[in-house]
């Protein structure tokens, strides 16, 4: 990206109109995540099919625009993916927001998630963007809590 603006139009929109913002009744996996510095709190819900496909991914919570938009994009990006693909996207997204993955120069599977590339220019916001992803990762690994600390 040529500029380093943090709040792109799509991030603002998704923070106000998040996708999959709902609980999943009887979810196979769930994890509550918290970012004590920012006050972000999310609960991620996941249903996984017998073939290891993430059949449904949703979240609830409250937080800053970056956290809510990240959670929204995460849920839409991961539905229908295999667990291994979800873990790969978790790793790539985390590297992206930390400035360790250059989407213009490196192969990746992030697609529209590259809209969070500029988060790396705002180190305090990395935890906001990555909190939902850590909650998802922990949920899939049978951990009921996640923290950015």
mmCIF file of C-alpha atoms in Angstrom:
data_model
loop_
_atom_site.group_PDB
_atom_site.id
_atom_site.type_symbol
_atom_site.label_atom_id
_atom_site.label_comp_id
_atom_site.label_asym_id
_atom_site.label_seq_id
_atom_site.Cartn_x
_atom_site.Cartn_y
_atom_site.Cartn_z
ATOM 1 C CA UNK A 1 0.000 0.000 0.000
ATOM 2 C CA UNK A 2 1.299 3.399 -0.840
ATOM 3 C CA UNK A 3 -0.026 5.286 2.175
ATOM 4 C CA UNK A 4 0.056 4.282 5.813
ATOM 5 C CA UNK A 5 -3.505 5.181 6.772
ATOM 6 C CA UNK A 6 -4.809 2.794 9.404
ATOM 7 C CA UNK A 7 -8.546 3.213 8.958
ATOM 8 C CA UNK A 8 -9.426 2.373 5.383
ATOM 9 C CA UNK A 9 -13.002 2.673 4.188
ATOM 10 C CA UNK A 10 -13.611 -1.100 4.392
ATOM 11 C CA UNK A 11 -12.252 -1.298 7.966
ATOM 12 C CA UNK A 12 -14.577 1.496 9.077
ATOM 13 C CA UNK A 13 -17.542 -0.159 7.353
ATOM 14 C CA UNK A 14 -16.872 -3.610 8.859
ATOM 15 C CA UNK A 15 -16.391 -2.165 12.327
ATOM 16 C CA UNK A 16 -19.897 -0.693 12.124
ATOM 17 C CA UNK A 17 -21.495 -3.597 10.217
ATOM 18 C CA UNK A 18 -19.559 -6.732 11.179
ATOM 19 C CA UNK A 19 -20.304 -10.020 9.446
ATOM 20 C CA UNK A 20 -21.088 -13.130 11.525
ATOM 21 C CA UNK A 21 -21.594 -11.092 14.694
ATOM 22 C CA UNK A 22 -23.630 -13.646 16.620
ATOM 23 C CA UNK A 23 -23.213 -16.592 18.933
ATOM 24 C CA UNK A 24 -23.271 -20.155 17.640
ATOM 25 C CA UNK A 25 -25.502 -22.250 19.867
ATOM 26 C CA UNK A 26 -23.711 -25.420 21.009
ATOM 27 C CA UNK A 27 -20.489 -24.403 19.254
ATOM 28 C CA UNK A 28 -17.894 -27.150 19.040
ATOM 29 C CA UNK A 29 -15.198 -24.667 20.071
ATOM 30 C CA UNK A 30 -15.231 -21.250 21.675
ATOM 31 C CA UNK A 31 -12.698 -18.943 23.190
ATOM 32 C CA UNK A 32 -12.963 -15.611 24.976
ATOM 33 C CA UNK A 33 -10.235 -13.152 24.093
ATOM 34 C CA UNK A 34 -9.228 -9.942 25.839
ATOM 35 C CA UNK A 35 -6.847 -7.098 25.152
ATOM 36 C CA UNK A 36 -6.451 -5.357 28.520
ATOM 37 C CA UNK A 37 -4.577 -2.378 27.029
ATOM 38 C CA UNK A 38 -7.290 -1.418 24.555
ATOM 39 C CA UNK A 39 -10.328 -2.952 26.234
ATOM 40 C CA UNK A 40 -11.173 -5.193 23.280
ATOM 41 C CA UNK A 41 -13.137 -8.327 24.207
ATOM 42 C CA UNK A 42 -14.231 -10.998 21.742
ATOM 43 C CA UNK A 43 -15.702 -14.459 21.964
ATOM 44 C CA UNK A 44 -15.050 -16.615 18.913
ATOM 45 C CA UNK A 45 -17.322 -19.559 18.104
ATOM 46 C CA UNK A 46 -16.387 -22.355 15.686
ATOM 47 C CA UNK A 47 -18.138 -25.447 14.357
ATOM 48 C CA UNK A 48 -15.893 -27.973 12.621
ATOM 49 C CA UNK A 49 -17.219 -30.753 10.400
ATOM 50 C CA UNK A 50 -16.137 -34.384 10.376
ATOM 51 C CA UNK A 51 -13.788 -33.613 7.469
ATOM 52 C CA UNK A 52 -12.023 -30.895 9.513
ATOM 53 C CA UNK A 53 -13.753 -28.065 7.631
ATOM 54 C CA UNK A 54 -14.688 -24.931 9.541
ATOM 55 C CA UNK A 55 -18.406 -25.033 8.805
ATOM 56 C CA UNK A 56 -19.335 -21.953 10.804
ATOM 57 C CA UNK A 57 -17.269 -19.205 12.418
ATOM 58 C CA UNK A 58 -18.808 -16.310 14.322
ATOM 59 C CA UNK A 59 -17.957 -13.837 17.064
ATOM 60 C CA UNK A 60 -19.429 -11.485 19.612
ATOM 61 C CA UNK A 61 -17.839 -8.748 21.627
ATOM 62 C CA UNK A 62 -16.864 -5.133 21.668
ATOM 63 C CA UNK A 63 -13.739 -3.281 20.789
ATOM 64 C CA UNK A 64 -12.034 -0.778 18.586
ATOM 65 C CA UNK A 65 -12.641 -0.539 14.838
ATOM 66 C CA UNK A 66 -9.526 -2.564 13.995
ATOM 67 C CA UNK A 67 -10.502 -5.450 16.293
ATOM 68 C CA UNK A 68 -14.109 -5.616 15.091
ATOM 69 C CA UNK A 69 -13.163 -5.401 11.409
ATOM 70 C CA UNK A 70 -10.455 -8.041 11.885
ATOM 71 C CA UNK A 71 -12.906 -10.416 13.590
ATOM 72 C CA UNK A 72 -15.469 -9.856 10.845
ATOM 73 C CA UNK A 73 -12.984 -10.517 8.037
ATOM 74 C CA UNK A 74 -11.581 -13.515 9.889
ATOM 75 C CA UNK A 75 -14.994 -15.193 10.094
ATOM 76 C CA UNK A 76 -15.788 -14.671 6.413
ATOM 77 C CA UNK A 77 -12.285 -15.704 5.317
ATOM 78 C CA UNK A 78 -12.252 -18.944 7.301
ATOM 79 C CA UNK A 79 -15.717 -20.385 6.665
ATOM 80 C CA UNK A 80 -15.318 -23.458 4.493
ATOM 81 C CA UNK A 81 -11.564 -23.743 5.069
ATOM 82 C CA UNK A 82 -9.870 -26.802 6.520
ATOM 83 C CA UNK A 83 -8.371 -26.490 9.997
ATOM 84 C CA UNK A 84 -4.823 -26.578 8.530
ATOM 85 C CA UNK A 85 -5.712 -23.723 6.153
ATOM 86 C CA UNK A 86 -7.089 -21.720 9.085
ATOM 87 C CA UNK A 87 -3.835 -22.194 10.989
ATOM 88 C CA UNK A 88 -1.867 -21.112 7.911
ATOM 89 C CA UNK A 89 -3.981 -17.956 7.592
ATOM 90 C CA UNK A 90 -3.519 -17.295 11.329
ATOM 91 C CA UNK A 91 0.252 -17.400 10.828
ATOM 92 C CA UNK A 92 0.223 -15.279 7.663
ATOM 93 C CA UNK A 93 -2.134 -12.678 9.158
ATOM 94 C CA UNK A 94 -0.043 -12.404 12.312
ATOM 95 C CA UNK A 95 3.112 -11.943 10.239
ATOM 96 C CA UNK A 96 1.325 -9.338 8.083
ATOM 97 C CA UNK A 97 0.204 -7.123 10.957
ATOM 98 C CA UNK A 98 3.623 -7.400 12.614
ATOM 99 C CA UNK A 99 5.293 -6.238 9.382
ATOM 100 C CA UNK A 100 7.010 -9.581 8.810
ATOM 101 C CA UNK A 101 5.133 -10.472 5.609
ATOM 102 C CA UNK A 102 5.196 -8.202 2.566
ATOM 103 C CA UNK A 103 2.128 -9.157 0.526
ATOM 104 C CA UNK A 104 3.544 -7.527 -2.629
ATOM 105 C CA UNK A 105 6.732 -9.613 -2.490
ATOM 106 C CA UNK A 106 5.803 -12.885 -0.792
ATOM 107 C CA UNK A 107 3.373 -15.641 -1.675
ATOM 108 C CA UNK A 108 0.398 -15.748 0.686
ATOM 109 C CA UNK A 109 -3.237 -16.804 0.964
ATOM 110 C CA UNK A 110 -4.576 -13.645 2.623
ATOM 111 C CA UNK A 111 -6.702 -12.240 -0.185
ATOM 112 C CA UNK A 112 -8.707 -9.261 1.113
ATOM 113 C CA UNK A 113 -7.095 -9.618 4.559
ATOM 114 C CA UNK A 114 -4.189 -7.593 3.168
ATOM 115 C CA UNK A 115 -6.344 -4.535 3.975
ATOM 116 C CA UNK A 116 -4.774 -4.831 7.457
ATOM 117 C CA UNK A 117 -1.245 -4.396 6.111
ATOM 118 C CA UNK A 118 -0.891 -0.875 7.505
ATOM 119 C CA UNK A 119 -1.518 -2.059 11.069
ATOM 120 C CA UNK A 120 2.210 -2.860 11.135
ATOM 121 C CA UNK A 121 2.917 0.894 11.107
ATOM 122 C CA UNK A 122 1.011 1.254 14.397
ATOM 123 C CA UNK A 123 2.578 -1.253 16.842
ATOM 124 C CA UNK A 124 0.012 -0.618 19.574
ATOM 125 C CA UNK A 125 -2.729 -1.713 17.125
ATOM 126 C CA UNK A 126 -1.147 -5.083 16.266
ATOM 127 C CA UNK A 127 -2.786 -6.624 19.340
ATOM 128 C CA UNK A 128 -6.158 -5.170 18.336
ATOM 129 C CA UNK A 129 -5.994 -6.793 14.901
ATOM 130 C CA UNK A 130 -4.611 -10.106 16.104
ATOM 131 C CA UNK A 131 -6.862 -10.691 19.151
ATOM 132 C CA UNK A 132 -9.700 -12.426 17.220
ATOM 133 C CA UNK A 133 -7.149 -14.609 15.457
ATOM 134 C CA UNK A 134 -5.521 -15.642 18.732
ATOM 135 C CA UNK A 135 -8.966 -16.471 20.109
ATOM 136 C CA UNK A 136 -9.692 -18.618 17.046
ATOM 137 C CA UNK A 137 -6.315 -20.365 17.287
ATOM 138 C CA UNK A 138 -6.831 -21.062 20.983
ATOM 139 C CA UNK A 139 -10.406 -22.264 20.419
ATOM 140 C CA UNK A 140 -9.221 -24.787 17.832
ATOM 141 C CA UNK A 141 -6.595 -25.936 20.340
ATOM 142 C CA UNK A 142 -9.177 -26.491 23.112
ATOM 143 C CA UNK A 143 -8.224 -23.382 25.101
ATOM 144 C CA UNK A 144 -11.096 -21.299 26.419
ATOM 145 C CA UNK A 145 -9.229 -18.010 26.868
ATOM 146 C CA UNK A 146 -6.852 -15.820 24.878
ATOM 147 C CA UNK A 147 -5.049 -12.645 25.791
ATOM 148 C CA UNK A 148 -2.787 -10.265 23.944
ATOM 149 C CA UNK A 149 -0.560 -10.089 27.028
#
